[in-house]
Every structure is written in C-alpha cells, then in structure tokens.
C-alpha cells in the first residue's frame, strides 16, 4: 500500500566545516534550515552554555518496509493474517537500525567525548538514543547556534535552533535529532475542547441517568449530551463488557492536565450511578504529575471521558499524564527542556510489554509547523508516524480528534515564504496510521458541527485503503477549492461522533463542553466495546482500524449528509452521501459494527 508522500527529501548544500581533525566528521551537510522564524515565535535570548538538553537521536530503521507490510496484513480483514498482531519483540526487531548505523552514530558520539553506554535512554529496538548534553556541546556537534524562542499566544518558551547540520556520513543513518528546528510544542498546540458557557448546565442532572432507547433518542440529546445520550446514539446501551480482565482503554494527557478522581465520582453519581466507586489508573510519564487539586477540562472530558467511561464501563481505563512541557527559565539550574512529550509517551508505551487495546488523544497542530522535507522523510512527523504504525502492528487502535478549526484557523497563510492562503490540515489527524474522529451535532437529523476539522494532508499520500471511498467525494467536488488543498493527500476524518453540549463535571460542578475532544474519546469508547467483544470470543483485538472501516465494516456507520466545516475565509467542505471530509464515514452504530467484525 502507498504509505507516505513520494516527495524526495531535498537536502541543502554543504554547511560550514567544523575545526575538527577527523575528516570523517568534518564534512557536514545541513539537515534542516528555516528561512524565517516560524510564525508565532520570536527570538528572546541566548540560552546559558550549560543549559542541559535531552538530545534525542532517531536512527534510521533498517526493516521499516517489512513493518509496513506486516501492519497491513494484520489489519486487512480479507487477509489470512488478519488479527495476527506482532509481539513487542517482533516489532523491535523490525525497527532496529542497521549495525552500520549504530557503529557510525556511536563513533560520532565517542568523537565528541560521549560514551554511548551512558545514554539516558535507549529504546528496545535501538532506534532511539537519548543523551543529556549542554547546549554548548550540542552546538558544536550540530554546527549551529541555539536560542530561546517565545510563543506569545501560549506563553511557551523553548530552546531551539533555526538550522542544524550533521556529518554527511550520518545523513543515511539518522532520521532526526531533537530538539532542533521543530518549534511547535504541546503547549502551543491546541487541545481540541472548549467550554460552552452558553450551554446551561443541567439543574437536575441525576434525572438524566436513566437509559434512553436507541430507537427513540430525544431531541434534547442534540444540545445537552449526557452519558445516556451517547449510549443510545451509538447503540451501546445493552452491551455488557465481558473481557474486562484483559481489555483496557488508554487516554493520553499532556499540558499539566490531571484527571480528577472526585469529579469522576460526581459525574458517576449524576449520570452513571452503577459506576460509582469505580476508579481508574493514573500513570505518570516523564515527570507527568497527578495534582488532584487542579483538575483540567481536557483531562476530565477525556478520562472515562467522563464519556469514554459512560460507554466503555466497566472496562478498565488508564490516564497517562505526560510531562515535558515546562516553561524555560534562563538559568543553569533549569532541568532539560525538550517540550516534545509525544515522543516520551509513545516510547514509554512501546517499551511496555502489555499495552491497552484502545487509545485516544485530543491534541494537534497545523501540519505545516514542520516543512515537508522535514516531515516526510527523516523528520519529526515522519518519526511520529512510524511510532503510531508500531502501535497498530502490536494490536492497538489509536483515535485522534480531527481538530476544531474546520479546514483551517487563523489567516491560513503558507509558511514557505509565499504567504499563500491554503487550507491547513492538522497533525496527527493527517497521519495515515491513526483513526481520526470529526464532530457532529444534533439528533434527527444529526449534522456536521461547523468546527469539525477535515481536509487532505500535504505530506502524506492518500493510502489505498481509503481511495474507493474518497474518490467519489473528490469527483463531486470537481474544481471547487482547486489549489487550496492536496487532492492526492491522506484524507480525514475517517469517522465522527458528537462534539458539543457534553455535560461534564469540573471542580464538582456540571459544565457544558464542546470540541472534537468530545468526539475522539467517545468514539474510542465504542471501539473499546468492539475490542471487548472480539477478546471475549477468543479473538485478537482490532488493532489498526482503517482498512476494516473503509471496507467490510463501512455499512456499520450512520452517514451524515449535511453540514460543513468553514475556515480560511472559505465555506469549507460539505458533508454528503458517503465519505466526506467533514464527518468521514459517519457516526458508529455499535450493534451493526459488531455484526460486521471478522
């Protein structure tokens, strides 16, 4: 199957030579360079020379093509290997770098006085090496100068460089080094939820705890979404999980957002009384915290979503609180500051022997925050996409919210110097190896919510699993929006779920919340039940979902045929019959999907 865009990385010319005696490391080439400071950031100051960076070196994976093939074999419901997911050890073997790459990188480190055996972290497959190095030394190694850059909109400060170089010999051995020129951080990213003060909280929430018949979902569920509403909307009301000893649902949290135990119990009392007393597991990753005195909107929305739980209960849920996004303070006592916690979370999960069968994450950013030559091959997004692929190969289903900006937020100008206005796809929503969830609103009819993120990647080619579904949409679109989007790119969202009017508990009070952060964990709750059903029958979990959803399970979705996702000064795409770039294949019907499983 077509995996990534076939654009070839265009490496820049030779950079300035370092005053090194060893010619092996003296010949350097630019790995990546920004022409101008990425939009939204400004240079603030020069970091102290002894400021420590956690330098992450991503080595090229020697058998990646085999991993891609294996993923599609175990994910294609018509293949005889469907469901035969790879073990951790098998995945590790496929992502391991070639011995020549290991030798070259370790020799380079030793040349700079770094003992590879002293690495802070080495992934099980050996494709990641993490070392803690002062800024001054990193500058010598990468032939660059770092600065402290400030992002006014988020209040985030990071230590980054405008360009970096590598010895030419290492270009064929190293995919990416961070932190370098990737500026966006989770703090500058958008958490895809927002409060809805205009949505009055329920005064008598307990009266909404009664199950609703899927055959008669009241119109009120279109504006005031409760636990009973989502169970009825997606036809899960009468399903009782049977594989709770094995099946688990994981929620990834960042930005000092903490899932609050007390609020969860209040939510249960109000909306799901039979779950009162149920707890969830807190897992802290890379300095992530669990401050019960400071609950977050995003975390409370996500964990057991308070709605993922409404659907998946009593399936065990795990909330991963991942650190790695502290503001930079310009002094020598500041701890390392990478601000790329996605890598920390993914490496933590992939280094675990047992992992949840279902995941949901609700953060994202514009795809163009990394230029194409840095994203498609040998860059941060490229590496991230490969990590998601590893999760799928091991049998996990990964949901991401599609974003809350329609076809793009802000002025939508390209960051390639042209300032051309184009639709702005989001990442990780545009990753080919995740299931991206858009947003809907209303009941009878259910329509696309106007902020539902959707579009076409400019970095990743359209995978063949979705071509048959996407082509009719493109044909009907014709020349409309020509030049504003990439018609050959990976199309998203894949599916959708309700996205506004959700009643959650924050600081003990019921509040209204909206966003595709509502959609993703809600959809994940449905997937968790599908995994429960498979496991209870002695079968493997679903793993990577898209090849199944776009083929034999396509009729398990409720088609959404109206609504649009405006942005960038345009009306945006319009929902219609079949797949569309607003609501994807539609919203799930659990019982129909259950009957369609292999």
mmCIF file with all atom_site columns, C-alpha atoms in Angstrom, residues 404-413 421-424 449-454 481 484 564-574 582:
data_model
loop_
_atom_site.group_PDB
_atom_site.id
_atom_site.type_symbol
_atom_site.label_atom_id
_atom_site.label_alt_id
_atom_site.label_comp_id
_atom_site.label_asym_id
_atom_site.label_entity_id
_atom_site.label_seq_id
_atom_site.pdbx_PDB_ins_code
_atom_site.Cartn_x
_atom_site.Cartn_y
_atom_site.Cartn_z
_atom_site.occupancy
_atom_site.B_iso_or_equiv
_atom_site.pdbx_formal_charge
_atom_site.auth_seq_id
_atom_site.auth_comp_id
_atom_site.auth_asym_id
_atom_site.auth_atom_id
_atom_site.pdbx_PDB_model_num
ATOM 1  C CA . UNK A 1 404 ? -11.685 22.419 15.945 1.00 0.00 ? 404 UNK A CA 1
ATOM 2  C CA . UNK A 1 405 ? -10.688 24.753 13.102 1.00 0.00 ? 405 UNK A CA 1
ATOM 3  C CA . UNK A 1 406 ? -12.667 23.378 10.157 1.00 0.00 ? 406 UNK A CA 1
ATOM 4  C CA . UNK A 1 407 ? -10.410 23.471 7.090  1.00 0.00 ? 407 UNK A CA 1
ATOM 5  C CA . UNK A 1 408 ? -8.038  25.821 8.924  1.00 0.00 ? 408 UNK A CA 1
ATOM 6  C CA . UNK A 1 409 ? -7.873  28.527 11.555 1.00 0.00 ? 409 UNK A CA 1
ATOM 7  C CA . UNK A 1 410 ? -6.337  31.983 11.562 1.00 0.00 ? 410 UNK A CA 1
ATOM 8  C CA . UNK A 1 411 ? -5.136  33.516 8.302  1.00 0.00 ? 411 UNK A CA 1
ATOM 9  C CA . UNK A 1 412 ? -4.189  30.116 6.851  1.00 0.00 ? 412 UNK A CA 1
ATOM 10 C CA . UNK A 1 413 ? -1.091  31.510 5.175  1.00 0.00 ? 413 UNK A CA 1
ATOM 11 C CA . UNK A 1 421 ? -3.706  31.178 1.737  1.00 0.00 ? 421 UNK A CA 1
ATOM 12 C CA . UNK A 1 422 ? -4.348  27.436 1.699  1.00 0.00 ? 422 UNK A CA 1
ATOM 13 C CA . UNK A 1 423 ? -6.391  25.002 3.763  1.00 0.00 ? 423 UNK A CA 1
ATOM 14 C CA . UNK A 1 424 ? -4.385  23.875 6.784  1.00 0.00 ? 424 UNK A CA 1
ATOM 15 C CA . UNK A 1 449 ? -20.626 20.506 13.507 1.00 0.00 ? 449 UNK A CA 1
ATOM 16 C CA . UNK A 1 450 ? -19.181 23.611 11.895 1.00 0.00 ? 450 UNK A CA 1
ATOM 17 C CA . UNK A 1 451 ? -15.778 23.372 13.600 1.00 0.00 ? 451 UNK A CA 1
ATOM 18 C CA . UNK A 1 452 ? -15.131 19.740 12.643 1.00 0.00 ? 452 UNK A CA 1
ATOM 19 C CA . UNK A 1 453 ? -11.545 19.532 11.375 1.00 0.00 ? 453 UNK A CA 1
ATOM 20 C CA . UNK A 1 454 ? -11.174 17.912 7.988  1.00 0.00 ? 454 UNK A CA 1
ATOM 21 C CA . UNK A 1 481 ? -11.313 24.903 -3.890 1.00 0.00 ? 481 UNK A CA 1
ATOM 22 C CA . UNK A 1 484 ? -6.423  25.209 -1.675 1.00 0.00 ? 484 UNK A CA 1
ATOM 23 C CA . UNK A 1 564 ? -19.864 21.962 6.530  1.00 0.00 ? 564 UNK A CA 1
ATOM 24 C CA . UNK A 1 565 ? -16.549 22.962 8.125  1.00 0.00 ? 565 UNK A CA 1
ATOM 25 C CA . UNK A 1 566 ? -15.718 26.555 7.120  1.00 0.00 ? 566 UNK A CA 1
ATOM 26 C CA . UNK A 1 567 ? -12.316 28.116 7.666  1.00 0.00 ? 567 UNK A CA 1
ATOM 27 C CA . UNK A 1 568 ? -9.565  30.080 5.908  1.00 0.00 ? 568 UNK A CA 1
ATOM 28 C CA . UNK A 1 569 ? -12.209 32.538 4.694  1.00 0.00 ? 569 UNK A CA 1
ATOM 29 C CA . UNK A 1 570 ? -13.939 29.743 2.756  1.00 0.00 ? 570 UNK A CA 1
ATOM 30 C CA . UNK A 1 571 ? -17.166 27.798 3.212  1.00 0.00 ? 571 UNK A CA 1
ATOM 31 C CA . UNK A 1 572 ? -15.196 24.613 3.698  1.00 0.00 ? 572 UNK A CA 1
ATOM 32 C CA . UNK A 1 573 ? -16.111 21.116 2.631  1.00 0.00 ? 573 UNK A CA 1
ATOM 33 C CA . UNK A 1 574 ? -19.714 19.913 2.755  1.00 0.00 ? 574 UNK A CA 1
ATOM 34 C CA . UNK A 1 582 ? -16.212 16.777 7.415  1.00 0.00 ? 582 UNK A CA 1
#
